[in-house]
Short mmCIF file of C-alpha atoms in Angstrom, two decimals:
data_model
loop_
_atom_site.label_atom_id
_atom_site.label_comp_id
_atom_site.label_asym_id
_atom_site.label_seq_id
_atom_site.Cartn_x
_atom_site.Cartn_y
_atom_site.Cartn_z
CA THR Q 213 -73.84 78.09 -18.34
CA GLN Q 214 -74.33 77.40 -22.05
CA SER Q 215 -72.96 73.88 -21.66
CA THR Q 216 -75.33 73.20 -18.73
CA TRP Q 217 -78.30 74.45 -20.74
CA GLY Q 218 -77.35 72.19 -23.67
CA THR Q 219 -77.08 69.17 -21.39
CA GLU Q 220 -80.48 69.83 -19.81
CA THR Q 221 -82.07 70.25 -23.22
CA SER Q 222 -80.61 66.96 -24.41
CA ARG Q 223 -81.91 65.16 -21.33
CA THR Q 224 -85.37 66.65 -21.78
CA LEU Q 225 -85.49 65.53 -25.39
CA LYS Q 226 -84.42 62.02 -24.43
CA ARG Q 227 -87.13 61.84 -21.79
CA MET Q 228 -89.72 63.06 -24.33
CA VAL Q 229 -88.63 60.43 -26.85
CA CYS Q 230 -88.88 57.68 -24.24
CA TRP Q 231 -92.34 58.94 -23.20
CA ILE Q 232 -93.61 59.18 -26.80
CA ASP Q 233 -92.26 55.72 -27.59
CA LYS Q 234 -94.48 54.22 -24.88
CA LEU Q 235 -97.68 55.61 -26.43
CA PRO Q 236 -99.91 53.20 -28.37
CA ASP Q 237 -100.07 53.42 -32.16
CA GLU Q 238 -103.57 54.93 -32.09
CA ILE Q 239 -102.41 57.91 -30.00
CA LEU Q 240 -99.33 58.40 -32.16
CA GLY Q 241 -101.58 58.47 -35.22
CA VAL Q 242 -103.61 61.31 -33.67
CA ILE Q 243 -100.41 63.21 -32.87
CA PHE Q 244 -99.13 62.77 -36.41
CA SER Q 245 -102.41 64.10 -37.81
CA ARG Q 246 -101.79 67.38 -35.95
CA LEU Q 247 -98.30 67.91 -37.42
CA ASP Q 248 -97.52 70.43 -40.12
CA ASP Q 249 -96.68 69.19 -43.61
CA LEU Q 250 -92.88 69.20 -43.31
CA PRO Q 251 -92.63 67.38 -39.93
CA LEU Q 252 -95.22 64.87 -41.13
CA ALA Q 253 -93.17 64.19 -44.28
CA ILE Q 254 -89.98 63.71 -42.21
CA ALA Q 255 -91.55 61.64 -39.41
CA PRO Q 256 -91.35 58.25 -41.24
CA SER Q 257 -87.54 58.54 -41.36
CA VAL Q 258 -87.18 58.89 -37.56
CA CYS Q 259 -87.63 55.22 -36.71
CA ARG Q 260 -89.09 52.02 -38.07
CA ARG Q 261 -92.16 52.18 -35.84
CA TRP Q 262 -93.14 55.66 -37.05
CA HIS Q 263 -92.51 54.57 -40.62
CA ASN Q 264 -94.83 51.59 -40.21
CA ILE Q 265 -97.58 53.74 -38.70
CA LEU Q 266 -97.45 56.40 -41.43
CA SER Q 267 -97.22 53.74 -44.15
CA SER Q 268 -100.36 52.00 -42.88
CA GLN Q 269 -104.04 52.85 -43.21
CA ASP Q 270 -103.60 55.57 -40.57
CA GLY Q 271 -101.13 57.44 -42.78
CA LEU Q 272 -103.44 57.07 -45.75
CA VAL Q 273 -106.31 58.64 -43.77
CA ILE Q 274 -104.11 61.57 -42.74
CA TRP Q 275 -102.94 62.45 -46.26
CA ARG Q 276 -106.37 61.80 -47.73
CA SER Q 277 -108.09 64.20 -45.33
CA ARG Q 278 -105.46 66.89 -45.99
CA CYS Q 279 -105.88 66.55 -49.73
CA LEU Q 280 -109.68 66.82 -49.55
CA SER Q 281 -109.37 69.84 -47.26
CA ALA Q 282 -107.00 71.55 -49.73
CA LEU Q 283 -109.52 70.88 -52.49
CA ASN Q 284 -112.33 72.43 -50.38
CA HIS Q 285 -114.21 69.15 -50.38
CA SER Q 286 -115.94 68.28 -47.11
CA ASP Q 287 -117.51 64.99 -48.21
CA GLN Q 288 -115.21 62.08 -47.36
CA LYS Q 289 -116.81 59.75 -49.93
CA VAL Q 290 -114.15 60.17 -52.61
CA GLU Q 291 -112.37 57.39 -54.48
CA LEU Q 292 -109.40 57.48 -56.81
CA GLU Q 293 -110.06 57.36 -60.53
CA GLN Q 294 -107.88 54.25 -60.83
CA GLN Q 295 -107.58 52.16 -57.70
CA PRO Q 296 -103.88 51.42 -56.98
CA ARG Q 297 -103.07 47.78 -56.36
CA THR Q 298 -101.02 48.37 -53.21
CA LEU Q 299 -101.40 50.54 -50.13
CA LYS Q 300 -98.04 52.18 -50.91
CA ALA Q 301 -99.23 53.29 -54.36
CA HIS Q 302 -102.53 54.45 -52.85
CA LEU Q 303 -100.68 56.55 -50.28
CA TYR Q 304 -98.33 57.99 -52.91
CA PHE Q 305 -101.26 59.15 -55.07
CA TRP Q 306 -102.91 61.07 -52.22
CA LYS Q 307 -99.61 62.67 -51.19
CA LYS Q 308 -98.93 63.71 -54.78
CA ALA Q 309 -102.42 65.18 -55.17
CA TYR Q 310 -102.06 67.10 -51.91
CA SER Q 311 -98.63 68.46 -52.81
CA ILE Q 312 -100.19 70.07 -55.92
CA ALA Q 313 -103.54 71.06 -54.42
CA LYS Q 314 -102.15 73.00 -51.46
CA PHE Q 315 -100.65 75.59 -53.85
CA ILE Q 316 -103.81 75.91 -55.99
CA LYS Q 317 -107.19 77.47 -55.36
CA PHE Q 318 -110.11 76.54 -57.56
CA PRO Q 319 -113.05 78.63 -58.82
CA SER Q 320 -116.28 77.77 -57.04
CA GLU Q 321 -118.80 80.39 -58.13
CA PHE Q 322 -119.41 83.38 -60.38
CA VAL Q 323 -119.22 86.91 -59.04
CA PRO Q 324 -122.52 88.75 -59.69
CA HIS Q 325 -122.79 92.47 -60.32
CA ASN Q 326 -125.72 94.88 -60.28
CA GLU Q 327 -127.23 93.61 -63.56
CA VAL Q 328 -126.83 89.86 -62.90
CA ALA Q 329 -128.57 88.16 -59.99
CA PHE Q 330 -127.03 85.24 -58.10
CA LEU Q 331 -129.50 82.55 -57.01
CA PRO Q 332 -128.15 79.84 -54.73
CA PRO Q 333 -126.80 77.34 -55.13
CA ASN Q 334 -125.63 77.73 -58.76
CA ILE Q 335 -128.00 79.84 -60.87
CA LEU Q 336 -127.44 83.13 -62.73
CA LYS Q 337 -130.07 85.35 -64.31
CA VAL Q 338 -130.50 88.93 -65.45
CA ALA Q 339 -131.58 91.01 -62.46
CA ASP Q 340 -135.28 91.83 -62.18
CA HIS Q 341 -134.76 95.58 -62.23
CA VAL Q 342 -133.03 95.41 -65.66
CA HIS Q 343 -135.45 96.02 -68.54
CA ASN Q 344 -133.04 95.47 -71.46
CA PHE Q 345 -132.42 91.71 -71.38
CA PHE Q 346 -130.45 91.85 -74.62
CA GLN Q 347 -127.69 94.20 -73.51
CA ASP Q 348 -124.24 92.63 -73.54
CA ARG Q 349 -123.17 91.72 -70.01
CA ALA Q 350 -120.90 89.05 -68.53
CA VAL Q 351 -119.86 87.50 -65.24
CA ARG Q 352 -116.59 85.84 -64.35
CA ALA Q 353 -115.60 83.29 -61.72
CA ASN Q 354 -114.18 84.24 -58.35
CA LEU Q 355 -110.83 82.60 -59.15
CA PRO Q 356 -108.87 81.75 -62.32
CA PHE Q 357 -108.52 78.23 -63.64
CA ALA Q 358 -106.06 76.11 -61.68
CA ASN Q 359 -103.91 75.40 -64.77
CA CYS Q 360 -103.20 79.12 -65.04
CA HIS Q 361 -100.98 78.89 -61.95
CA GLY Q 362 -98.37 76.96 -63.94
CA ALA Q 363 -99.50 73.45 -63.01
CA LEU Q 364 -99.39 71.03 -65.93
CA HIS Q 365 -101.50 68.54 -63.96
CA VAL Q 366 -104.31 69.43 -61.58
CA PRO Q 367 -106.04 67.22 -58.97
CA THR Q 368 -109.79 67.44 -59.60
CA ILE Q 369 -112.74 65.93 -57.74
CA LEU Q 370 -115.53 64.91 -60.11
CA ALA Q 371 -119.02 64.00 -58.94
CA GLN Q 372 -120.60 60.83 -60.35
CA ASP Q 373 -124.19 59.92 -61.19
CA SER Q 374 -124.01 57.05 -58.72
CA GLY Q 375 -121.50 56.17 -56.05
CA PRO Q 376 -118.78 58.35 -54.51
CA ALA Q 377 -116.97 61.15 -56.32
CA LYS Q 378 -113.66 60.42 -58.03
CA LEU Q 379 -110.31 62.17 -57.62
CA ALA Q 380 -108.32 62.40 -60.86
CA ILE Q 381 -105.14 64.25 -61.79
CA LEU Q 382 -105.90 65.87 -65.13
CA SER Q 383 -104.00 68.02 -67.62
CA CYS Q 384 -106.98 70.36 -68.05
CA SER Q 385 -109.50 72.49 -66.16
CA TYR Q 386 -113.15 72.46 -67.17
CA TYR Q 387 -116.61 73.81 -66.35
CA GLU Q 388 -120.13 73.63 -67.82
CA VAL Q 389 -123.22 75.84 -67.99
CA THR Q 390 -126.80 74.74 -68.68
CA ILE Q 391 -129.54 76.97 -70.12
CA GLN Q 392 -132.95 76.64 -68.47
CA GLU Q 393 -135.36 74.49 -70.47
CA GLY Q 394 -138.27 76.10 -72.31
CA ASP Q 395 -139.04 77.56 -75.69
CA ARG Q 396 -136.20 77.88 -78.15
CA LEU Q 397 -134.10 81.02 -77.82
CA THR Q 398 -134.90 83.90 -80.14
CA ALA Q 399 -132.50 85.49 -82.59
CA ARG Q 400 -131.81 88.27 -80.07
CA ASP Q 401 -130.95 85.89 -77.22
CA CYS Q 402 -127.30 84.96 -76.76
CA LEU Q 403 -125.27 83.03 -74.25
CA ALA Q 404 -121.48 83.09 -74.58
CA ILE Q 405 -119.25 80.71 -72.63
CA GLY Q 406 -115.48 81.03 -72.45
CA LEU Q 407 -112.45 82.39 -70.63
CA ALA Q 408 -111.22 85.93 -70.03
CA SER Q 409 -108.67 87.89 -68.02
CA VAL Q 410 -109.48 89.71 -64.79
CA THR Q 411 -109.74 93.04 -66.67
CA PHE Q 412 -112.66 91.88 -68.82
CA PRO Q 413 -115.48 94.49 -68.56
CA PRO Q 414 -118.79 93.17 -67.17
CA ILE Q 415 -120.95 95.50 -69.30
CA GLY Q 416 -120.93 96.02 -73.06
CA LYS Q 417 -118.81 93.03 -74.10
CA GLN Q 418 -119.08 89.28 -74.61
CA PRO Q 419 -116.29 86.71 -74.11
CA GLY Q 420 -114.04 86.67 -77.17
CA TRP Q 421 -114.73 90.19 -78.37
CA ILE Q 422 -111.66 91.83 -76.84
CA THR Q 423 -108.03 90.91 -76.22
CA ASN Q 424 -107.31 88.14 -73.72
CA SER Q 425 -110.76 86.61 -73.98
CA TYR Q 426 -112.12 83.51 -75.75
CA GLY Q 427 -115.74 82.53 -76.31
CA TYR Q 428 -118.26 80.25 -78.01
CA HIS Q 429 -121.59 81.96 -78.80
CA SER Q 430 -125.06 80.38 -78.91
CA ASP Q 431 -126.71 82.61 -81.54
CA ASP Q 432 -124.47 81.67 -84.46
CA GLY Q 433 -122.20 78.85 -83.15
CA HIS Q 434 -119.11 80.95 -83.88
CA LYS Q 435 -115.92 81.11 -81.85
CA PHE Q 436 -114.36 84.44 -80.93
CA TRP Q 437 -110.83 85.07 -79.70
CA GLY Q 438 -109.58 88.58 -78.98
CA ARG Q 439 -111.64 90.36 -81.64
CA GLY Q 440 -115.22 91.07 -82.64
CA LEU Q 441 -115.05 89.02 -85.84
CA GLY Q 442 -115.82 85.36 -85.22
CA ALA Q 443 -115.33 82.18 -87.22
CA PRO Q 444 -117.59 79.13 -87.74
CA PHE Q 445 -116.86 76.58 -85.05
CA GLY Q 446 -119.75 74.40 -83.84
CA PRO Q 447 -123.52 74.00 -83.72
CA GLN Q 448 -125.79 76.61 -82.20
CA PHE Q 449 -127.08 75.85 -78.72
CA SER Q 450 -130.37 76.81 -77.11
CA ALA Q 451 -132.68 76.14 -74.15
CA GLY Q 452 -131.92 72.89 -72.31
CA ASP Q 453 -128.41 72.52 -73.75
CA THR Q 454 -125.31 72.06 -71.63
CA VAL Q 455 -122.13 73.65 -72.96
CA GLY Q 456 -118.65 73.15 -71.53
CA CYS Q 457 -115.37 75.05 -71.76
CA GLY Q 458 -111.96 73.64 -70.89
CA LEU Q 459 -108.36 74.80 -70.75
CA ILE Q 460 -105.68 72.29 -71.79
CA MET Q 461 -102.10 72.89 -70.64
CA GLU Q 462 -100.24 70.01 -72.29
CA PRO Q 463 -98.52 69.97 -74.75
CA GLU Q 464 -99.42 73.67 -75.11
CA PRO Q 465 -102.24 75.83 -73.68
CA ALA Q 466 -105.47 75.72 -75.67
CA VAL Q 467 -109.21 76.24 -75.21
CA PHE Q 468 -111.76 73.59 -76.17
CA PHE Q 469 -115.58 73.39 -76.01
CA THR Q 470 -118.24 70.69 -75.67
CA ARG Q 471 -122.01 70.56 -76.19
CA ASN Q 472 -124.31 68.10 -74.43
CA GLY Q 473 -121.40 65.83 -73.56
CA GLN Q 474 -120.00 65.78 -77.11
CA TYR Q 475 -116.56 67.16 -77.86
CA ILE Q 476 -116.58 69.96 -80.47
CA GLY Q 477 -112.90 70.77 -80.84
CA ILE Q 478 -110.00 73.07 -80.05
CA ALA Q 479 -111.13 76.67 -80.55
CA CYS Q 480 -107.77 78.44 -80.24
CA ARG Q 481 -104.32 78.38 -78.67
CA ILE Q 482 -103.38 80.58 -75.72
CA PRO Q 483 -100.49 83.00 -76.42
CA GLU Q 484 -97.34 82.50 -74.41
CA GLY Q 485 -97.20 84.50 -71.19
CA HIS Q 486 -100.97 84.73 -70.70
CA THR Q 487 -101.43 82.94 -67.39
CA GLN Q 488 -104.57 84.20 -65.61
CA LEU Q 489 -107.82 83.12 -67.29
CA TYR Q 490 -111.17 83.15 -65.49
CA PRO Q 491 -114.27 81.19 -66.51
CA THR Q 492 -116.56 83.86 -68.03
CA VAL Q 493 -120.17 83.70 -69.18
CA GLY Q 494 -121.94 86.36 -71.26
CA ILE Q 495 -125.68 86.58 -70.55
CA SER Q 496 -128.08 88.34 -72.93
CA LEU Q 497 -131.24 86.27 -72.53
CA ARG Q 498 -134.30 85.90 -70.31
CA ARG Q 499 -133.51 82.37 -69.07
CA GLU Q 500 -131.77 81.21 -65.94
CA VAL Q 501 -128.29 79.73 -66.42
CA MET Q 502 -126.90 77.02 -64.13
CA TRP Q 503 -123.15 76.49 -63.77
CA ASN Q 504 -121.11 73.48 -62.67
CA PHE Q 505 -117.44 73.44 -61.63
CA GLY Q 506 -117.55 69.75 -60.71
CA ALA Q 507 -119.98 69.65 -57.78
CA GLN Q 508 -122.43 67.86 -60.11
CA PRO Q 509 -121.57 65.18 -62.70
CA PHE Q 510 -120.31 66.69 -65.96
CA LYS Q 511 -122.08 65.85 -69.20
CA TYR Q 512 -118.66 65.44 -70.82
CA ASN Q 513 -116.47 62.59 -69.59
CA LEU Q 514 -113.10 64.01 -68.55
CA LEU Q 515 -111.90 60.65 -67.21
CA GLN Q 516 -111.41 58.95 -70.55
CA ARG Q 517 -107.73 58.26 -71.00
CA ASP Q 518 -107.22 59.38 -74.59
CA TRP Q 519 -109.73 62.18 -74.63
CA GLU Q 520 -110.29 64.16 -77.80
CA GLY Q 521 -108.75 67.50 -76.82
CA LYS Q 522 -105.43 65.94 -75.83
CA ARG Q 523 -105.33 63.72 -78.91
CA GLU Q 524 -106.09 66.62 -81.24
CA LEU Q 525 -103.31 68.73 -79.74
CA ASP Q 526 -100.84 65.85 -79.94
CA ALA Q 527 -101.58 65.30 -83.63
CA ASP Q 528 -101.21 68.97 -84.51
CA PHE Q 529 -98.57 70.26 -82.11
CA LEU Q 530 -96.10 67.41 -82.19
CA GLU Q 531 -95.78 67.44 -85.96
CA THR Q 532 -94.69 71.08 -85.89
CA THR Q 533 -92.53 70.99 -82.76
CA THR Q 534 -89.51 73.27 -82.86
CA PRO Q 535 -86.46 73.19 -80.56
CA ALA Q 536 -87.56 76.51 -79.02
CA ARG Q 537 -90.97 75.10 -78.13
CA MET Q 538 -89.41 71.98 -76.66
CA GLN Q 539 -87.02 74.06 -74.60
CA ARG Q 540 -89.88 76.12 -73.14
CA LEU Q 541 -91.79 72.94 -72.25
CA ALA Q 542 -88.81 71.38 -70.54
CA MET Q 543 -87.99 74.58 -68.64
CA ALA Q 544 -91.58 74.73 -67.36
CA GLN Q 545 -91.20 71.27 -65.82
CA MET Q 546 -87.92 72.02 -64.04
CA PRO Q 547 -87.55 73.27 -60.47
CA PRO Q 548 -87.17 77.08 -60.22
CA GLU Q 549 -83.54 76.90 -59.12
CA GLN Q 550 -82.61 75.02 -62.31
CA SER Q 551 -84.83 76.77 -64.85
CA ASP Q 552 -82.33 79.56 -65.56
CA THR Q 553 -79.87 77.21 -67.26
CA ASN Q 554 -80.02 76.88 -71.04
CA ILE Q 555 -80.82 73.45 -72.41
CA TYR Q 556 -80.93 72.22 -75.97
CA ILE Q 557 -83.04 69.27 -77.09
CA ARG Q 558 -82.88 67.22 -80.28
CA ILE Q 559 -85.65 64.70 -80.90
CA PRO Q 560 -84.43 61.76 -82.98
CA HIS Q 561 -86.82 60.49 -85.62
CA GLN Q 562 -88.00 56.97 -84.85
CA PRO Q 563 -90.64 55.79 -87.34
CA ASN Q 564 -92.09 53.10 -85.07
CA THR Q 565 -92.48 55.37 -82.03
CA PRO Q 566 -95.43 57.80 -81.72
CA ARG Q 567 -94.31 61.40 -81.78
CA ALA Q 568 -96.09 62.13 -78.49
CA LEU Q 569 -94.11 59.41 -76.69
CA GLN Q 570 -90.86 60.75 -78.11
CA VAL Q 571 -91.58 64.24 -76.77
CA ARG Q 572 -92.58 63.05 -73.31
CA TYR Q 573 -89.53 60.79 -73.14
CA MET Q 574 -87.17 63.58 -74.14
CA LEU Q 575 -88.71 65.96 -71.60
CA ARG Q 576 -88.16 63.39 -68.87
CA VAL Q 577 -84.61 62.67 -70.00
CA SER Q 578 -83.78 66.38 -70.27
CA TYR Q 579 -84.89 66.94 -66.67
CA TYR Q 580 -82.62 64.22 -65.29
CA LEU Q 581 -79.75 65.30 -67.50
CA GLN Q 582 -80.18 68.80 -66.15
CA ARG Q 583 -79.91 67.44 -62.62
CA LEU Q 584 -76.69 65.65 -63.51
CA VAL Q 585 -75.29 68.80 -65.09
CA SER Q 586 -76.12 70.90 -62.03
CA ARG Q 587 -74.47 68.33 -59.74
CA SER Q 588 -71.31 68.25 -61.84
CA MET Q 589 -71.20 72.06 -61.83
CA ASP Q 590 -71.49 72.07 -58.03
CA ARG Q 591 -68.63 69.56 -57.76
CA ARG Q 592 -66.52 71.66 -60.11
CA ARG Q 593 -67.16 74.78 -58.04
CA GLY Q 594 -66.22 72.86 -54.91
CA ARG Q 595 -62.90 71.69 -56.41
CA ARG Q 596 -62.08 75.24 -57.51
CA ALA Q 597 -62.87 76.56 -54.05
CA ARG Q 598 -60.62 73.92 -52.41
CA ARG Q 599 -57.79 74.70 -54.83
CA ALA Q 600 -58.11 78.40 -54.13
CA THR Q 601 -58.04 77.74 -50.38
CA GLY Q 602 -54.95 75.53 -50.73
CA THR Q 603 -53.13 78.16 -52.84
CA SER Q 604 -53.87 80.92 -50.34
CA ASN Q 605 -52.58 78.81 -47.46
CA MET Q 606 -49.32 78.19 -49.28
#
């Protein structure tokens, strides 16, 4: 009975393959678009015809639509930051972006509470029933920054002043807030922009005043990180100004700030093990505050290749790199099944090579060396198992 069932199943599958093979390419493209991720990734290896279909413009449309859906972007007018020269490179970029985006959720709005009103589409203000505008209160985003999930590079859709939005894979997450225009803020008014953990209290504190929070304050231009005593950092900001906060993950986590499209600098490093940071804004003023997570064009240009935050970290971090730091960086880039193996890295000094390039090269080499080591260990285990089996049989 089992043999008969297997024969019938095989015949049915053969008939299905013959029937599917007679369908035109347009119908096959629609069928492929309905597949789950794993079957769709395997389908090009079934036959040459399927490979040609999924390597054509039809395959590009499928992966592009999935990537935009994972990024919660309904508008199809999105271009790549750098246009690949070939269709194959274009397709690879969208598949890579989707493979990262499907595991990441991005903040899209702030969560209001009873003292902060939420005005659609992107405006915050102190609620009308609150009489003390100058009490310390804060709001945080609905989700943490994408980099906090362990991703060193994050696909991000950035709106443009003209033309379609651009998809870029960045090593940072970023947002901006704009204070409503009007008279200059008084000495009692304060807006604080920054990052904080999910346990940050909404009443009585400002970002940066307690542990696991970081902030840049408008009243004095000071930065605060985990304590109530700040330090001089940047210029004060007032009505009409746009201030941005970003989280860099490479070569090590750090928080930076911008004002009116101008980079201010790295405010502080993020301690190791602190992974969940939410965009947080402290509001103690009478003005409306507008936020932007990328739906509108940023004042600060994140698409410049050698942007200031990355360059500043490279200059500082790479001159003080220790083997322990390098080991942690390399382990973070390895697959989970290989990250429990100890590795040791030595960076040779080459005067004519930038330190940043040396580090990136060694990280890449260490990953492939680790793969070779794991393969050799598997072969060694296999030989031992075969020897043990041969000995027992004797």
